[in-house]
Amino acid sequence: PDISELLFAGFLCGHGIDLVPCKTIPLEVPANAEIVVEGWVDPQDRVWEGPFGDHTGFYSWADQYPSFEMTAMTHRRDPVMPATIVGYPPQEDYYLGKATERIFLPLLKILIPDIVDYDLPMWGAFHNFVFVSIRKEYPLQARRVMSAIWGAGQMAFSKILVVVDHDVNVHDEQEVMFMVGANVDPRRDIMYVDGPIDILDHASPYYAAGSKMGIDATRKIPGEGLVREFPERLTMPEEIERLVDRRWSEYGLG
């Protein structure tokens, strides 16, 4: 929230953004903007807006929002109006969100070095589910990572976190949920916290506030409660895979 949009645009482009002054307000805007709408917002002057179909797949409730008083509109010749249609996922905004997920991974790893990768699954509408992989080194590390994510900007709106080990592909939902079924004891490995929730979450008992769930689906080690020895994951040795690939035609299977 504290990062300038122009600064972020320059980060994406790899160079500063050329600016020109507005016509009616003391601000500058990108010189290559297709359309510029100028005006003023009075935070105290609010009007009812909505309901609107939203990216969650539901109609968001009507609410009061600040009004905008337009003072000028300028545009390029034959301007293109950038817009997207939102609705039951996946829509266009899902792919914009997926790009944002990849762009912000290095920043998130700076804030939380434990993280190897993360994924915001399509059916999670960006804030309902987060899959995170970590390189586990000490007891209850997954819980520390959950708390850190809930304190990292808009990641605070994440409602259900699933943390897995570094060798799990967080972009493979089947593999993640397999680890939830295999590695989780519900009483020991699930934590609940209360905090801010996305305003579009209609399931929360209060507006913009509710509970969140963290699921530790990592292999358990001593110091994490009552833990029995975890078995080794069933894998095919690489030399056997190479042997089968090399002799596949001899087996009469292809």
Coordinates of C-alpha atoms in Angstrom, one line a residue:
P1 CA 0.0 0.0 0.0
D2 CA 2.9 2.4 0.6
I3 CA 4.5 1.9 -2.8
S4 CA 3.9 4.5 -5.4
E5 CA 2.1 3.2 -8.5
L6 CA 4.5 5.1 -10.7
L7 CA 7.5 3.6 -8.9
F8 CA 6.0 0.1 -9.3
A9 CA 5.4 0.8 -13.0
G10 CA 9.0 1.8 -13.4
F11 CA 10.1 -1.4 -11.7
L12 CA 8.0 -3.5 -14.1
C13 CA 9.3 -1.5 -17.2
G14 CA 12.9 -1.4 -16.0
H15 CA 13.1 2.4 -16.4
G16 CA 11.5 5.6 -15.1
I17 CA 8.1 6.6 -16.5
D18 CA 7.9 9.8 -18.6
L19 CA 5.4 12.2 -17.0
V20 CA 3.3 15.2 -18.2
P21 CA 1.3 17.6 -16.1
C22 CA -2.4 17.3 -15.8
K23 CA -4.8 20.0 -17.1
T24 CA -6.8 20.8 -14.0
I25 CA -5.1 19.4 -11.0
P26 CA -1.5 19.7 -9.6
L27 CA -0.4 16.1 -10.5
E28 CA 1.6 14.4 -13.3
V29 CA 0.5 11.4 -15.2
P30 CA 2.3 8.9 -17.6
A31 CA 2.9 10.6 -21.0
N32 CA 1.8 7.5 -22.9
A33 CA -1.5 7.0 -21.0
E34 CA -4.4 6.1 -23.3
I35 CA -7.0 8.0 -21.3
V36 CA -6.6 10.4 -18.3
V37 CA -9.5 11.2 -16.1
E38 CA -8.8 14.1 -13.7
G39 CA -10.7 15.1 -10.6
W40 CA -11.1 15.2 -6.9
V41 CA -12.1 12.8 -4.2
D42 CA -13.6 13.9 -0.9
P43 CA -13.3 11.0 1.6
Q44 CA -16.3 12.3 3.5
D45 CA -18.6 12.5 0.5
R46 CA -19.8 8.9 0.2
V47 CA -22.4 7.4 -2.0
W48 CA -23.9 3.9 -2.2
E49 CA -22.3 1.7 -4.9
G50 CA -23.1 -1.8 -6.0
P51 CA -23.8 -4.6 -5.8
F52 CA -21.3 -5.7 -8.5
G53 CA -20.3 -9.1 -9.9
D54 CA -16.8 -9.7 -8.5
H55 CA -13.8 -11.9 -9.1
T56 CA -14.9 -14.1 -6.2
G57 CA -17.7 -15.5 -8.4
F58 CA -20.4 -13.8 -6.3
Y59 CA -22.1 -10.4 -6.2
S60 CA -20.4 -8.2 -3.7
W61 CA -22.7 -6.3 -1.3
A62 CA -23.5 -2.6 -1.9
D63 CA -21.6 -0.2 0.3
Q64 CA -20.7 3.4 0.7
Y65 CA -17.6 4.6 -1.2
P66 CA -16.1 8.1 -1.8
S67 CA -17.5 9.9 -4.8
F68 CA -15.2 11.3 -7.6
E69 CA -15.8 14.7 -9.1
M70 CA -14.3 14.8 -12.6
T71 CA -12.8 18.0 -13.8
A72 CA -11.3 16.9 -17.1
M73 CA -10.7 14.0 -19.4
T74 CA -8.0 13.8 -22.0
H75 CA -6.9 11.0 -24.3
R76 CA -4.7 10.0 -27.2
R77 CA -6.1 9.8 -30.8
D78 CA -8.2 6.6 -31.1
P79 CA -7.5 5.6 -27.5
V80 CA -7.8 2.0 -26.3
M81 CA -9.8 1.6 -23.1
P82 CA -8.1 -1.0 -20.9
A83 CA -10.7 -3.1 -19.1
T84 CA -11.2 -6.6 -17.8
I85 CA -14.3 -8.7 -17.1
V86 CA -14.6 -10.2 -13.7
G87 CA -16.7 -13.2 -12.7
Y88 CA -16.5 -16.8 -11.6
P89 CA -12.9 -17.8 -12.0
P90 CA -11.0 -18.1 -14.2
Q91 CA -11.5 -14.8 -15.9
E92 CA -9.0 -12.3 -17.3
D93 CA -8.1 -11.0 -13.9
Y94 CA -7.0 -14.5 -12.8
Y95 CA -4.1 -14.4 -15.2
L96 CA -3.2 -10.9 -14.2
G97 CA -3.2 -12.1 -10.6
K98 CA -1.0 -15.1 -11.5
A99 CA 1.5 -12.8 -13.1
T100 CA 1.5 -10.7 -10.0
E101 CA 2.1 -13.8 -7.9
R102 CA 5.3 -14.5 -9.9
I103 CA 6.5 -10.9 -9.8
F104 CA 6.2 -10.7 -6.0
L105 CA 7.8 -14.0 -5.2
P106 CA 11.3 -12.5 -4.9
L107 CA 10.0 -9.7 -2.6
L108 CA 8.1 -12.2 -0.5
K109 CA 11.3 -14.3 -0.2
I110 CA 13.1 -11.2 1.0
L111 CA 10.5 -10.6 3.7
I112 CA 10.3 -14.3 4.6
P113 CA 13.5 -16.1 3.6
D114 CA 12.2 -19.5 4.6
I115 CA 9.9 -19.6 1.6
V116 CA 10.9 -21.6 -1.5
D117 CA 7.8 -21.0 -3.6
Y118 CA 4.1 -20.2 -3.3
D119 CA 0.9 -20.6 -5.3
L120 CA -2.5 -18.9 -5.2
P121 CA -4.8 -21.5 -6.7
M122 CA -7.4 -20.4 -9.2
W123 CA -10.3 -21.6 -7.1
G124 CA -9.0 -19.6 -4.1
A125 CA -9.9 -16.3 -5.7
F126 CA -6.4 -14.9 -4.7
H127 CA -7.1 -14.7 -0.9
N128 CA -9.0 -17.8 0.1
F129 CA -6.1 -20.2 -0.3
V130 CA -2.3 -20.0 -0.3
F131 CA 0.1 -23.0 -0.8
V132 CA 3.6 -22.3 0.5
S133 CA 6.7 -24.5 0.4
I134 CA 9.6 -24.0 2.8
R135 CA 13.0 -25.6 3.5
K136 CA 12.3 -26.8 7.0
E137 CA 15.1 -26.6 9.5
Y138 CA 13.6 -26.4 13.0
P139 CA 10.4 -27.3 15.0
L140 CA 7.3 -25.2 14.4
Q141 CA 8.9 -23.3 11.5
A142 CA 5.8 -23.7 9.4
R143 CA 3.8 -21.8 12.1
R144 CA 6.3 -19.0 12.1
V145 CA 6.0 -18.7 8.3
M146 CA 2.2 -18.6 8.6
S147 CA 2.4 -15.8 11.1
A148 CA 4.9 -13.9 8.9
I149 CA 2.6 -14.3 5.8
W150 CA -0.4 -13.0 7.8
G151 CA 1.8 -9.9 8.6
A152 CA 3.0 -9.3 5.1
G153 CA 0.9 -6.5 3.5
Q154 CA -2.1 -7.8 1.6
M155 CA -1.1 -11.4 2.3
A156 CA -2.8 -10.7 5.6
F157 CA -6.1 -11.4 3.8
S158 CA -5.1 -15.0 3.2
K159 CA -7.8 -17.1 4.8
I160 CA -6.4 -20.7 4.5
L161 CA -2.6 -21.3 4.4
V162 CA -1.1 -24.7 3.6
V163 CA 2.6 -25.1 4.2
V164 CA 4.5 -28.1 2.7
D165 CA 8.2 -29.1 2.4
H166 CA 10.5 -27.8 -0.3
D167 CA 10.3 -30.9 -2.4
V168 CA 6.5 -30.5 -3.0
N169 CA 5.4 -28.7 -6.1
V170 CA 3.0 -26.0 -4.8
H171 CA 1.6 -25.5 -8.3
D172 CA 0.4 -29.1 -8.4
E173 CA -2.8 -29.0 -6.3
Q174 CA -3.1 -32.8 -6.2
E175 CA 0.4 -33.1 -4.8
V176 CA -0.3 -30.4 -2.1
M177 CA -3.5 -32.0 -1.0
F178 CA -1.9 -35.4 -1.0
M179 CA 0.6 -34.0 1.6
V180 CA -2.3 -32.6 3.6
G181 CA -3.9 -36.0 3.8
A182 CA -0.6 -37.8 4.5
N183 CA 1.2 -35.5 6.9
V184 CA -1.5 -33.7 8.9
D185 CA -2.9 -34.7 12.3
P186 CA -5.8 -32.2 12.6
R187 CA -5.5 -31.6 16.3
R188 CA -1.7 -31.1 16.2
D189 CA -1.1 -29.5 12.9
I190 CA -3.9 -27.0 12.4
M191 CA -3.8 -23.5 13.9
Y192 CA -6.5 -20.8 14.0
V193 CA -6.0 -17.0 14.3
D194 CA -8.3 -14.0 14.1
G195 CA -7.6 -10.9 12.0
P196 CA -8.5 -8.8 9.0
I197 CA -10.3 -10.5 6.1
D198 CA -10.9 -9.4 2.6
I199 CA -14.0 -7.2 2.5
L200 CA -15.4 -9.4 -0.3
D201 CA -15.4 -12.5 2.0
H202 CA -19.1 -13.1 2.7
A203 CA -18.4 -16.1 4.9
S204 CA -16.6 -14.1 7.7
P205 CA -18.9 -13.3 10.7
Y206 CA -18.0 -9.6 10.6
Y207 CA -17.3 -7.1 7.8
A208 CA -13.5 -7.4 7.0
A209 CA -12.8 -9.4 10.1
G210 CA -12.8 -13.1 10.8
S211 CA -10.8 -16.2 11.4
K212 CA -8.0 -17.8 9.4
M213 CA -6.6 -21.3 9.3
G214 CA -3.0 -22.6 8.9
I215 CA -2.3 -26.2 8.0
D216 CA 1.2 -27.5 8.6
A217 CA 1.6 -30.3 6.0
T218 CA 5.3 -30.6 6.4
R219 CA 7.1 -33.7 7.7
K220 CA 7.1 -33.5 11.5
I221 CA 10.2 -33.5 13.6
P222 CA 10.9 -33.7 17.3
G223 CA 9.7 -30.6 19.2
E224 CA 6.5 -30.4 17.3
G225 CA 4.3 -32.2 19.8
L226 CA 3.7 -35.9 19.9
V227 CA 5.5 -37.1 16.8
R228 CA 6.1 -40.6 15.6
E229 CA 8.9 -41.3 13.1
F230 CA 7.8 -40.3 9.7
P231 CA 8.4 -42.9 6.9
E232 CA 10.3 -42.2 3.7
R233 CA 8.3 -41.0 0.8
L234 CA 7.8 -43.7 -1.9
T235 CA 9.9 -42.8 -4.9
M236 CA 11.4 -44.6 -7.9
P237 CA 15.2 -44.5 -8.0
E238 CA 16.5 -42.5 -10.9
E239 CA 18.7 -45.4 -12.2
I240 CA 15.5 -47.6 -12.4
E241 CA 13.6 -44.9 -14.3
R242 CA 16.5 -44.5 -16.7
L243 CA 16.7 -48.3 -17.2
V244 CA 13.0 -48.5 -17.9
D245 CA 13.1 -45.6 -20.4
R246 CA 16.1 -47.2 -22.2
R247 CA 14.4 -50.6 -22.5
W248 CA 10.8 -49.5 -22.8
S249 CA 10.5 -50.9 -26.4
E250 CA 11.8 -54.3 -25.2
Y251 CA 9.0 -54.7 -22.8
G252 CA 6.4 -54.7 -25.6
L253 CA 4.5 -51.8 -24.0
G254 CA 5.0 -49.1 -26.6

